[in-house]
Coordinates of C-alpha atoms in Angstrom, one line a residue:
Chain A
M1 CA 22.4 24.2 -4.9
E2 CA 19.4 25.3 -6.9
V3 CA 19.1 28.3 -4.7
L4 CA 22.5 29.6 -5.8
R5 CA 21.8 29.1 -9.5
T6 CA 18.7 31.3 -9.7
E7 CA 20.2 34.2 -7.8
P8 CA 22.1 36.0 -10.7
D9 CA 19.0 36.0 -12.9
H10 CA 17.1 38.2 -10.5
K11 CA 20.0 40.7 -10.5
K12 CA 19.5 41.3 -14.2
L13 CA 15.9 42.5 -13.8
P14 CA 15.9 46.3 -14.1
P15 CA 14.0 48.5 -11.5
P16 CA 14.9 47.5 -7.9
K17 CA 11.5 48.5 -6.4
R18 CA 9.6 46.2 -8.8
R19 CA 12.1 43.4 -8.2
L20 CA 11.3 43.4 -4.5
S21 CA 7.5 43.3 -5.0
E22 CA 8.0 40.6 -7.6
K23 CA 10.0 38.5 -5.1
T24 CA 7.4 39.0 -2.4
K25 CA 4.6 38.1 -4.8
D26 CA 6.4 34.9 -5.7
A27 CA 6.9 34.0 -2.1
L28 CA 3.2 34.7 -1.4
S29 CA 2.2 32.4 -4.3
A30 CA 4.5 29.7 -3.0
Y31 CA 3.0 29.9 0.5
L32 CA -0.5 29.8 -0.9
Y33 CA 0.3 26.7 -3.1
I34 CA 1.8 24.7 -0.2
S35 CA -0.7 25.8 2.4
P36 CA -3.5 23.3 1.7
F37 CA -1.1 20.5 2.7
F38 CA -0.1 22.1 5.9
I39 CA -3.7 23.2 6.8
L40 CA -5.1 19.7 6.1
F41 CA -2.1 18.0 7.8
A42 CA -2.5 20.2 10.9
I43 CA -6.2 19.1 11.3
F44 CA -6.0 15.5 10.2
G45 CA -2.4 14.6 10.8
L46 CA -0.5 16.6 13.5
F47 CA -3.4 17.3 15.8
P48 CA -4.5 13.7 16.0
I49 CA -1.0 12.5 16.7
L50 CA -0.5 15.0 19.5
F51 CA -4.0 14.1 20.8
S52 CA -3.0 10.5 20.8
F53 CA -0.2 11.2 23.2
Y54 CA -2.7 13.0 25.4
L55 CA -5.3 10.3 25.1
G56 CA -2.9 7.6 26.0
F57 CA -3.0 8.8 29.6
Q58 CA -6.8 9.2 29.8
R59 CA -9.7 7.0 30.5
W60 CA -12.3 7.7 27.8
N61 CA -15.0 5.8 26.0
G62 CA -15.4 8.4 23.2
F63 CA -18.5 10.1 24.6
G64 CA -18.3 11.0 28.3
E65 CA -15.7 12.8 30.4
M66 CA -12.0 12.1 30.1
E67 CA -10.3 11.1 33.2
F68 CA -6.5 11.3 33.7
V69 CA -5.2 7.9 34.8
G70 CA -1.5 8.4 34.4
L71 CA 0.3 5.3 33.2
R72 CA -2.6 3.0 33.9
N73 CA -3.4 2.4 30.2
F74 CA 0.1 1.4 29.5
E75 CA 0.1 -0.9 32.5
L76 CA -3.1 -2.4 31.3
I77 CA -1.8 -3.0 27.8
L78 CA 1.6 -4.2 28.8
G79 CA 0.0 -6.5 31.4
D80 CA -2.4 -8.0 28.9
A81 CA -1.3 -11.4 27.7
L82 CA -3.3 -10.9 24.6
F83 CA -1.3 -7.8 23.6
W84 CA 2.0 -9.8 23.9
K85 CA 0.3 -12.6 22.0
S86 CA -0.7 -10.1 19.3
L87 CA 2.8 -8.7 19.1
G88 CA 4.3 -12.2 18.8
N89 CA 1.8 -13.1 16.1
T90 CA 2.5 -9.9 14.2
L91 CA 6.2 -10.6 14.2
I92 CA 5.9 -14.3 13.3
I93 CA 3.4 -13.5 10.5
G94 CA 5.6 -10.7 9.3
I95 CA 8.7 -12.8 9.2
L96 CA 6.9 -15.8 7.5
G97 CA 5.3 -13.5 5.0
T98 CA 8.2 -11.2 4.0
V99 CA 11.5 -12.9 4.5
P100 CA 10.9 -15.8 2.0
Q101 CA 9.0 -13.3 -0.2
L102 CA 12.1 -11.0 -0.6
F103 CA 14.3 -14.0 -1.4
V104 CA 11.9 -15.3 -4.0
A105 CA 11.4 -11.8 -5.4
I106 CA 15.2 -11.4 -5.9
L107 CA 15.3 -14.8 -7.6
L108 CA 12.4 -14.0 -9.9
A109 CA 13.8 -10.5 -10.8
F110 CA 17.1 -12.2 -11.6
A111 CA 15.3 -14.7 -13.8
L112 CA 13.3 -12.0 -15.6
N113 CA 16.4 -9.9 -16.1
S114 CA 18.3 -12.8 -17.6
A115 CA 19.0 -12.4 -21.3
I116 CA 17.8 -15.9 -22.3
V117 CA 14.2 -15.5 -21.0
R118 CA 11.5 -14.9 -23.6
F119 CA 7.9 -13.7 -23.0
K120 CA 9.3 -11.3 -20.4
N121 CA 6.3 -9.0 -20.5
F122 CA 3.9 -12.0 -20.1
F123 CA 5.7 -13.1 -17.0
R124 CA 6.0 -9.6 -15.6
V125 CA 2.3 -8.9 -16.0
S126 CA 1.3 -12.3 -14.5
I127 CA 3.6 -12.0 -11.5
F128 CA 2.5 -8.4 -10.8
L129 CA -1.2 -9.0 -11.2
P130 CA -1.8 -10.0 -7.5
Y131 CA -0.7 -6.6 -6.3
V132 CA -3.7 -4.9 -8.1
T133 CA -6.1 -7.0 -5.9
S134 CA -7.3 -5.6 -2.5
T135 CA -6.2 -7.2 0.7
V136 CA -9.9 -7.9 1.4
A137 CA -10.3 -9.8 -1.9
V138 CA -7.1 -11.8 -1.2
A139 CA -8.2 -12.7 2.3
I140 CA -11.6 -13.9 1.1
V141 CA -10.2 -16.0 -1.8
F142 CA -7.4 -17.5 0.3
G143 CA -9.8 -17.9 3.2
I144 CA -11.8 -20.3 1.0
M145 CA -8.6 -22.1 -0.2
F146 CA -7.5 -22.5 3.4
N147 CA -10.8 -24.1 4.4
N148 CA -10.6 -26.3 7.5
Q149 CA -12.5 -29.1 5.9
D150 CA -10.9 -31.8 3.7
F151 CA -12.5 -30.2 0.6
G152 CA -10.4 -27.1 1.1
L153 CA -8.1 -26.6 -1.8
I154 CA -4.9 -26.4 0.2
N155 CA -5.9 -29.4 2.2
I156 CA -6.4 -31.4 -1.0
I157 CA -2.9 -30.3 -2.2
V158 CA -1.4 -31.1 1.2
G159 CA -3.2 -34.5 1.0
W160 CA -1.1 -35.4 -2.2
F161 CA 1.9 -35.4 0.1
G162 CA 0.2 -37.7 2.5
I163 CA -0.6 -35.0 5.1
D164 CA -3.9 -35.1 7.0
P165 CA -6.3 -32.1 6.5
I166 CA -5.2 -29.2 8.7
S167 CA -7.5 -26.8 10.5
W168 CA -6.0 -23.7 9.0
G169 CA -8.5 -21.3 10.7
T170 CA -8.2 -22.6 14.2
T171 CA -4.7 -23.8 14.9
E172 CA -1.7 -21.8 16.1
W173 CA 0.5 -22.3 13.0
G174 CA -2.3 -22.9 10.5
V175 CA -3.7 -19.3 10.9
K176 CA -0.2 -17.8 10.7
I177 CA 0.8 -19.8 7.6
A178 CA -2.5 -18.9 5.9
I179 CA -2.1 -15.2 6.6
A180 CA 1.6 -15.2 5.7
T181 CA 0.7 -16.9 2.4
M182 CA -1.8 -14.1 1.6
I183 CA 0.9 -11.5 2.2
F184 CA 3.4 -13.4 0.2
W185 CA 1.1 -13.9 -2.8
R186 CA 0.0 -10.2 -3.0
W187 CA 3.4 -8.6 -2.5
V188 CA 6.0 -10.9 -4.1
G189 CA 5.3 -9.6 -7.7
Y190 CA 5.5 -6.0 -6.5
N191 CA 8.9 -6.6 -4.9
T192 CA 10.1 -8.5 -8.0
I193 CA 9.3 -5.5 -10.2
I194 CA 11.1 -3.2 -7.8
Y195 CA 14.1 -5.4 -7.8
L196 CA 13.9 -5.8 -11.6
A197 CA 14.1 -2.0 -12.0
G198 CA 17.1 -2.1 -9.7
L199 CA 18.7 -4.9 -11.6
Q200 CA 18.4 -3.2 -14.9
S201 CA 20.8 -0.6 -13.7
I202 CA 23.6 -3.2 -13.1
P203 CA 26.0 -3.3 -16.0
H204 CA 25.7 -6.5 -18.0
D205 CA 29.4 -6.9 -18.4
L206 CA 29.7 -7.9 -14.8
Y207 CA 27.6 -11.0 -15.4
E208 CA 29.4 -11.8 -18.6
A209 CA 32.7 -11.7 -16.8
A210 CA 31.4 -13.9 -14.0
K211 CA 30.1 -16.4 -16.6
I212 CA 33.5 -16.6 -18.3
D213 CA 35.0 -17.2 -14.9
G214 CA 32.6 -20.1 -14.5
A215 CA 30.3 -18.6 -11.8
T216 CA 27.1 -20.5 -11.1
I217 CA 23.7 -18.8 -11.0
Y218 CA 23.9 -18.9 -7.2
Q219 CA 27.3 -17.3 -7.2
Q220 CA 26.2 -14.6 -9.6
I221 CA 23.3 -13.7 -7.4
R222 CA 25.4 -13.8 -4.2
Y223 CA 28.4 -11.8 -5.4
I224 CA 27.0 -9.5 -8.1
T225 CA 23.2 -9.1 -7.8
I226 CA 22.8 -8.7 -4.0
P227 CA 25.6 -6.2 -3.4
M228 CA 24.7 -4.1 -6.4
L229 CA 21.0 -4.1 -5.4
K230 CA 21.7 -3.0 -1.8
P231 CA 19.9 0.3 -1.9
V232 CA 16.8 -1.2 -3.4
I233 CA 16.9 -4.1 -0.9
I234 CA 17.1 -1.6 2.0
F235 CA 14.0 0.2 0.6
T236 CA 12.0 -3.0 0.3
V237 CA 13.0 -4.2 3.8
F238 CA 12.0 -0.9 5.2
L239 CA 8.6 -1.0 3.5
S240 CA 8.0 -4.7 4.3
T241 CA 8.8 -4.1 8.0
I242 CA 6.3 -1.2 8.3
G243 CA 3.7 -3.1 6.3
S244 CA 4.1 -6.3 8.4
L245 CA 3.6 -4.3 11.6
Q246 CA 0.4 -2.9 10.3
I247 CA -1.3 -6.2 9.2
F248 CA -5.0 -5.9 9.8
A249 CA -7.4 -6.7 7.0
E250 CA -6.1 -10.2 6.4
P251 CA -6.8 -11.6 9.9
L252 CA -10.0 -9.6 10.3
V253 CA -11.5 -11.0 7.1
F254 CA -10.0 -14.5 7.4
L255 CA -11.0 -15.1 11.0
G256 CA -14.1 -12.9 11.0
R257 CA -15.4 -11.3 14.2
T258 CA -14.3 -14.3 16.3
F259 CA -11.0 -12.4 16.9
R260 CA -9.3 -15.7 17.5
E261 CA -6.1 -15.1 19.3
E262 CA -4.0 -17.2 17.0
G263 CA -4.4 -14.5 14.4
M264 CA -4.6 -11.4 16.6
T265 CA -2.2 -8.7 15.4
V266 CA -1.3 -5.4 17.0
V267 CA -3.4 -3.2 14.8
L268 CA -6.4 -5.6 15.1
Y269 CA -5.9 -5.5 18.9
L270 CA -5.8 -1.7 18.7
W271 CA -8.9 -1.5 16.5
R272 CA -10.8 -3.9 18.7
E273 CA -9.9 -2.0 21.9
A274 CA -11.1 1.3 20.2
F275 CA -14.1 0.4 18.2
V276 CA -15.4 -2.8 19.7
N277 CA -14.6 -2.3 23.4
M278 CA -14.8 1.5 23.2
A279 CA -11.7 1.8 25.3
F280 CA -10.1 4.8 23.6
G281 CA -7.4 5.3 26.3
P282 CA -5.9 1.8 26.1
A283 CA -6.3 1.9 22.3
S284 CA -4.3 5.1 22.2
A285 CA -1.7 3.7 24.4
T286 CA -1.5 0.7 22.0
A287 CA -1.1 3.1 19.1
L288 CA 1.8 4.8 20.9
I289 CA 3.5 1.5 21.7
L290 CA 3.0 0.4 18.1
F291 CA 4.7 3.7 17.0
V292 CA 7.7 2.9 19.2
I293 CA 7.8 -0.7 17.9
I294 CA 7.8 0.5 14.3
I295 CA 10.7 2.9 14.9
L296 CA 12.6 0.2 16.8
F297 CA 12.1 -2.5 14.1
S298 CA 12.7 -0.2 11.2
S299 CA 16.0 0.8 12.7
I300 CA 17.1 -2.8 13.5
N301 CA 16.2 -3.9 10.0
M302 CA 17.9 -1.0 8.3
Y303 CA 21.0 -1.8 10.3
I304 CA 20.8 -5.5 9.2
A305 CA 20.0 -4.5 5.6
N306 CA 23.0 -2.1 5.6
R307 CA 25.3 -5.0 6.4
I308 CA 24.1 -7.1 3.5
G309 CA 26.9 -7.7 1.0
K310 CA 29.6 -6.5 3.3
Chain B
M1 CA 26.9 -26.4 -22.8
K2 CA 24.9 -28.8 -20.6
K3 CA 25.2 -26.4 -17.6
F4 CA 23.8 -23.6 -19.7
S5 CA 20.6 -25.4 -20.6
M6 CA 20.1 -26.6 -17.1
S7 CA 20.1 -23.1 -15.7
K8 CA 17.8 -22.1 -18.6
L9 CA 15.4 -24.9 -17.7
F10 CA 15.5 -23.8 -14.0
L11 CA 14.7 -20.2 -14.9
Y12 CA 11.8 -21.1 -17.1
F13 CA 10.5 -23.5 -14.5
L14 CA 10.7 -20.8 -11.9
L15 CA 8.9 -18.2 -14.0
F16 CA 6.2 -20.5 -15.2
A17 CA 5.5 -21.8 -11.7
S18 CA 5.3 -18.2 -10.4
A19 CA 3.1 -17.0 -13.3
I20 CA 0.7 -19.9 -12.7
L21 CA 0.6 -19.4 -8.9
S22 CA 0.0 -15.7 -9.4
V23 CA -2.9 -16.1 -11.9
F24 CA -4.5 -19.2 -10.6
P25 CA -6.5 -17.5 -7.7
F26 CA -8.1 -15.2 -10.3
Y27 CA -9.1 -18.1 -12.4
W28 CA -10.4 -20.0 -9.4
M29 CA -12.2 -16.8 -8.3
F30 CA -14.1 -16.9 -11.6
V31 CA -14.7 -20.6 -11.3
M32 CA -16.3 -20.2 -7.8
A33 CA -18.3 -17.1 -9.0
T34 CA -19.9 -19.3 -11.6
N35 CA -20.6 -22.4 -9.4
H36 CA -23.1 -23.3 -6.7
N37 CA -21.8 -23.4 -3.2
S38 CA -22.1 -27.2 -3.1
A39 CA -19.8 -27.5 -6.2
I40 CA -17.2 -25.5 -4.3
N41 CA -17.6 -27.5 -1.1
K42 CA -17.0 -31.0 -2.4
V43 CA -13.9 -33.2 -2.9
P44 CA -12.4 -32.2 -5.2
P45 CA -13.9 -28.7 -5.6
A46 CA -15.1 -27.4 -9.0
M47 CA -12.2 -26.6 -11.3
V48 CA -14.1 -25.5 -14.4
P49 CA -16.6 -22.6 -14.7
G50 CA -20.2 -23.5 -14.0
S51 CA -23.6 -22.0 -14.9
E52 CA -24.4 -20.0 -11.7
L53 CA -22.9 -16.7 -12.8
V54 CA -26.2 -14.8 -12.8
T55 CA -27.7 -16.6 -9.7
N56 CA -24.6 -15.8 -7.5
F57 CA -24.5 -12.2 -8.5
T58 CA -28.3 -11.8 -8.0
N59 CA -27.7 -13.2 -4.5
V60 CA -25.0 -10.6 -4.0
L61 CA -27.4 -7.8 -5.0
A62 CA -29.9 -9.2 -2.5
N63 CA -27.4 -8.8 0.3
I64 CA -25.5 -5.6 -0.4
D65 CA -26.0 -2.5 -2.5
F66 CA -23.2 -3.6 -4.9
F67 CA -23.5 -0.8 -7.5
G68 CA -24.1 1.8 -4.8
A69 CA -20.8 0.7 -3.2
I70 CA -19.0 0.8 -6.5
M71 CA -20.4 4.2 -7.1
N72 CA -19.2 5.4 -3.7
T73 CA -15.8 4.0 -4.3
L74 CA -15.6 5.7 -7.7
I75 CA -16.6 9.0 -6.2
V76 CA -14.1 8.8 -3.4
A77 CA -11.2 7.5 -5.6
T78 CA -11.9 10.0 -8.4
L79 CA -12.3 13.1 -6.3
T80 CA -9.4 12.3 -4.1
T81 CA -7.2 11.6 -7.1
V82 CA -8.1 14.8 -8.9
G83 CA -7.7 16.8 -5.7
V84 CA -4.3 15.2 -5.0
L85 CA -3.1 15.9 -8.5
F86 CA -4.0 19.5 -8.3
L87 CA -2.8 20.2 -4.7
C88 CA 0.4 18.2 -5.0
S89 CA 1.4 19.6 -8.4
L90 CA 0.9 23.2 -7.1
A91 CA 2.9 22.5 -3.9
G92 CA 5.5 20.6 -6.0
F93 CA 5.7 23.6 -8.3
A94 CA 6.3 25.9 -5.3
F95 CA 9.0 23.7 -3.8
A96 CA 10.7 23.2 -7.2
K97 CA 10.7 26.7 -8.7
F98 CA 10.1 29.3 -6.0
Q99 CA 12.3 30.9 -3.5
F100 CA 10.8 31.6 -0.1
K101 CA 11.7 31.6 3.6
G102 CA 11.7 28.2 5.3
K103 CA 11.5 26.3 2.1
N104 CA 13.9 23.6 3.0
V105 CA 12.6 23.2 6.5
L106 CA 9.0 22.9 5.3
F107 CA 10.0 20.3 2.6
V108 CA 11.8 18.2 5.2
A109 CA 8.8 18.4 7.4
I110 CA 6.7 17.0 4.6
L111 CA 9.1 14.1 4.1
I112 CA 9.1 13.3 7.8
T113 CA 5.3 13.0 7.8
M114 CA 5.7 10.1 5.4
M115 CA 7.3 8.0 8.1
I116 CA 4.5 8.3 10.6
P117 CA 2.2 5.2 10.7
P118 CA -1.4 6.1 10.0
Q119 CA -2.7 4.1 13.0
L120 CA -1.0 6.5 15.4
G121 CA -3.6 9.2 14.9
L122 CA -6.5 6.8 14.1
I123 CA -8.6 7.4 17.2
P124 CA -8.4 11.2 17.4
T125 CA -9.0 11.5 13.6
Y126 CA -12.1 9.4 14.1
Y127 CA -13.1 11.8 16.9
I128 CA -12.6 14.8 14.6
I129 CA -14.7 13.2 11.9
T130 CA -17.5 12.6 14.5
K131 CA -17.3 16.2 15.6
L132 CA -17.5 17.4 12.0
G133 CA -20.6 15.3 11.5
W134 CA -18.8 13.4 8.7
L135 CA -19.5 9.9 10.0
N136 CA -21.0 7.8 7.2
D137 CA -20.1 10.6 4.8
L138 CA -17.7 10.1 1.9
K139 CA -16.1 13.5 2.9
A140 CA -14.5 11.5 5.8
L141 CA -12.4 9.7 3.2
I142 CA -11.9 12.4 0.6
V143 CA -10.7 15.3 2.7
P144 CA -8.0 13.5 4.8
G145 CA -7.1 11.6 1.5
L146 CA -6.0 15.0 0.0
I147 CA -3.0 14.9 2.3
D148 CA -0.3 13.3 0.2
A149 CA 3.3 13.9 1.2
F150 CA 4.6 11.4 -1.4
G151 CA 2.7 13.2 -4.1
I152 CA 4.3 16.5 -3.2
F153 CA 7.7 14.9 -3.2
W154 CA 7.1 13.2 -6.5
M155 CA 5.8 16.3 -8.2
R156 CA 8.7 18.4 -6.9
Q157 CA 11.2 16.0 -8.3
Y158 CA 9.5 15.8 -11.7
I159 CA 8.9 19.6 -12.1
K160 CA 12.4 20.3 -11.1
S161 CA 13.8 18.2 -13.9
A162 CA 11.1 18.5 -16.5
V163 CA 10.2 22.2 -16.5
P164 CA 13.0 24.5 -17.7
D165 CA 13.6 27.7 -15.7
D166 CA 13.9 29.7 -19.0
L167 CA 10.4 28.8 -19.9
L168 CA 9.1 30.1 -16.6
E169 CA 11.2 33.2 -16.9
A170 CA 9.8 33.9 -20.4
A171 CA 6.3 33.5 -19.1
K172 CA 7.0 36.0 -16.4
I173 CA 8.4 38.5 -18.9
D174 CA 5.2 38.1 -20.9
G175 CA 3.3 39.0 -17.8
C176 CA 1.9 35.7 -16.9
S177 CA 0.6 35.4 -13.3
N178 CA 2.1 32.6 -11.3
F179 CA -1.1 30.6 -11.4
R180 CA -1.4 31.1 -15.2
T181 CA 2.2 29.9 -15.6
Y182 CA 1.3 26.8 -13.6
W183 CA -1.9 26.1 -15.6
N184 CA -0.6 26.9 -19.1
I185 CA 3.0 25.9 -18.9
V186 CA 3.7 23.5 -16.0
V187 CA 0.6 21.3 -16.2
P188 CA 1.0 20.3 -19.9
V189 CA 4.6 19.4 -19.3
I190 CA 4.0 17.2 -16.2
L191 CA 1.1 15.1 -17.6
P192 CA 3.3 11.9 -17.4
A193 CA 3.8 12.6 -13.7
F194 CA 0.1 13.1 -13.3
A195 CA -0.5 9.7 -14.8
T196 CA 1.9 8.0 -12.3
L197 CA 0.5 9.7 -9.3
A198 CA -3.1 9.1 -10.4
I199 CA -2.6 5.4 -10.7
I200 CA -0.9 5.1 -7.3
K201 CA -3.6 7.2 -5.6
F202 CA -6.6 5.8 -7.3
M203 CA -5.5 2.2 -6.6
Y204 CA -4.8 3.1 -3.0
M205 CA -8.2 4.6 -2.5
W206 CA -10.0 1.8 -4.3
N207 CA -8.4 -0.8 -2.1
D208 CA -8.3 1.0 1.3
F209 CA -9.9 -0.8 4.1
L210 CA -9.1 0.2 7.7
W211 CA -10.1 3.8 7.6
P212 CA -13.4 3.3 5.6
L213 CA -14.2 0.5 8.1
V214 CA -13.9 2.9 11.0
V215 CA -15.9 5.9 9.6
L216 CA -18.4 4.3 7.2
R217 CA -20.9 2.4 9.4
E218 CA -24.1 2.8 7.4
E219 CA -24.5 0.6 4.3
S220 CA -25.4 3.5 2.1
S221 CA -22.0 5.0 2.6
H222 CA -20.0 1.7 2.2
T223 CA -17.1 1.5 -0.3
I224 CA -16.8 -1.7 -2.2
Q225 CA -14.1 -3.2 0.1
I226 CA -16.3 -2.7 3.1
A227 CA -19.4 -3.9 1.3
I228 CA -17.8 -7.2 0.2
R229 CA -16.5 -7.8 3.7
T230 CA -20.1 -7.6 5.0
L231 CA -20.9 -10.6 2.7
I232 CA -18.9 -12.9 4.9
D233 CA -20.6 -11.8 8.1
N234 CA -23.7 -13.8 7.2
Y235 CA -24.5 -16.8 9.2
V236 CA -24.8 -19.1 6.3
R237 CA -21.6 -19.0 4.2
D238 CA -22.6 -19.1 0.6
N239 CA -19.1 -19.1 -1.0
G240 CA -20.4 -18.9 -4.5
M241 CA -22.2 -15.6 -3.6
I242 CA -19.3 -14.3 -1.5
I243 CA -16.8 -14.9 -4.3
S244 CA -19.1 -13.5 -6.9
G245 CA -19.1 -10.2 -5.0
T246 CA -15.3 -10.4 -4.6
F247 CA -14.8 -11.2 -8.2
W248 CA -16.9 -8.3 -9.6
A249 CA -15.2 -6.0 -7.1
T250 CA -11.8 -7.1 -8.4
V251 CA -12.5 -7.2 -12.1
P252 CA -12.5 -3.4 -12.8
L253 CA -9.0 -2.8 -11.5
V254 CA -7.7 -5.9 -13.2
I255 CA -9.1 -4.8 -16.5
V256 CA -7.6 -1.3 -16.1
F257 CA -4.3 -3.0 -15.1
L258 CA -4.3 -5.3 -18.2
L259 CA -5.1 -2.4 -20.5
F260 CA -2.4 -0.1 -19.1
N261 CA 0.0 -2.6 -17.6
K262 CA 3.1 -0.9 -18.9
M263 CA 2.1 2.4 -17.4
F264 CA 1.0 0.7 -14.1
I265 CA 4.2 -1.1 -13.6
S266 CA 6.5 1.7 -14.6
S267 CA 4.5 4.2 -12.5
L268 CA 4.8 2.0 -9.4
T269 CA 8.5 1.4 -9.8
Q270 CA 9.0 5.1 -10.5
G271 CA 7.2 5.8 -7.3
A272 CA 9.2 3.3 -5.4
V273 CA 12.8 3.3 -6.7
K274 CA 14.1 6.7 -6.0
S275 CA 17.6 7.3 -7.3

């Protein structure tokens, strides 16, 4: 569309010979301006990706000779119970950390957008604050809160409800809940703000009309907010899915170099294969499998998100 | 009437609870940073600030080169941010205002690169960095960090709507070279877009973990995230000391956020919600 609009302007310029060189000059400038991205991307983006596809079929420790091994790396990975465990963990932690988070974020955004709430900026800043923190800091602080001992802060709170201290760092669900909590805490405010921006584009009359008809808060959210927010919801679901599949810092920092299998995630598995076991071939195979999984889950989640509000 | 106040009560309860839960870990981080390990590891743990602020931080300095790591992080984040602002605005300018062959295809190619997970090329990129001799060198973070597809997308959108074609045409008639047009006309107009991209990029570089962990092995090259992680690798876990490091590594960004929170929040929503 833009292309068509600029065309007549050029025709007005007088001498045809000069016009041509001017056009060429502009094109050359443009190529020059965009070239740094493509040059850097070729070296640090495209080549590594293509090389990963190659490396997935080699045996290599990063130093010596490469040896073609066909599909053996994939057989190794897909035959490794720990890989499947890490995939299962990633999905469970991802679901625990993001599904409740997106619901709470919509609720909070709805509350912040409501006309009756005062101190909006105070709430907005407080809720958003966790996002500024690094995942490493979050994992360290929550790691101390989720201490296995009975003096751990979470165990004390759990104790108020008559539950015995839980070994958060060593049990199957303890580890997952702790890591999911870290993800929830850091991201819920971010998503709230994103939803809030989306909500502010919904005309207020709709809510007024609903209130006159006697709609409850739940009904307003269900029948006005969620359908109108659909594009933003699709965006956050997409981001959360990709983010969840890449969980790495939280389990590494929380569990340390024990690599306990309760908290092993796919990227942690990949990193350990490559940089602890120096098995670059299987690690590359894992990267390729992860890529396929990301595409698969993004598509599935986009499909589900698309059906929201239908 | 009764229903109205009930829902009001519910909304306020929800918001207050969330605000407290969001802020509490920061408060507790400060409490732990000022208490001795034994005060943290008792039932119930310390809930008010103690007197160990200096001791804990001195212990941090004995274990890691804290200021060196902060310096490294600042260098990496600043250089990358400045570089990205420059390169992305130039590329965005080209895509927004110039006509050239393959423009649409190249732009779509840039958008597609945004969808590739960074882990896919992790191992070969590490190999390239080794070959270049950039292991334990901040260049390993800065140079690949200059690739920013989102930045180009963002700048293109902004320049397209904020820089009028007439202005560029006038500059051309006055004999401005393309780069001078960029520098004297485009840059002053797109300063708000610079602010947005700068916040996003700087924060990302400050908090990045996986890639620095892979390429920065030597302590002298550590960024702050890698440095504070090494604190927990000690055999004796001194939580007061660990949290002290974490706290002081977190404080700079939190202060910047509190000072510029309006800009921060609007920039990250602008970056995320594309119409």
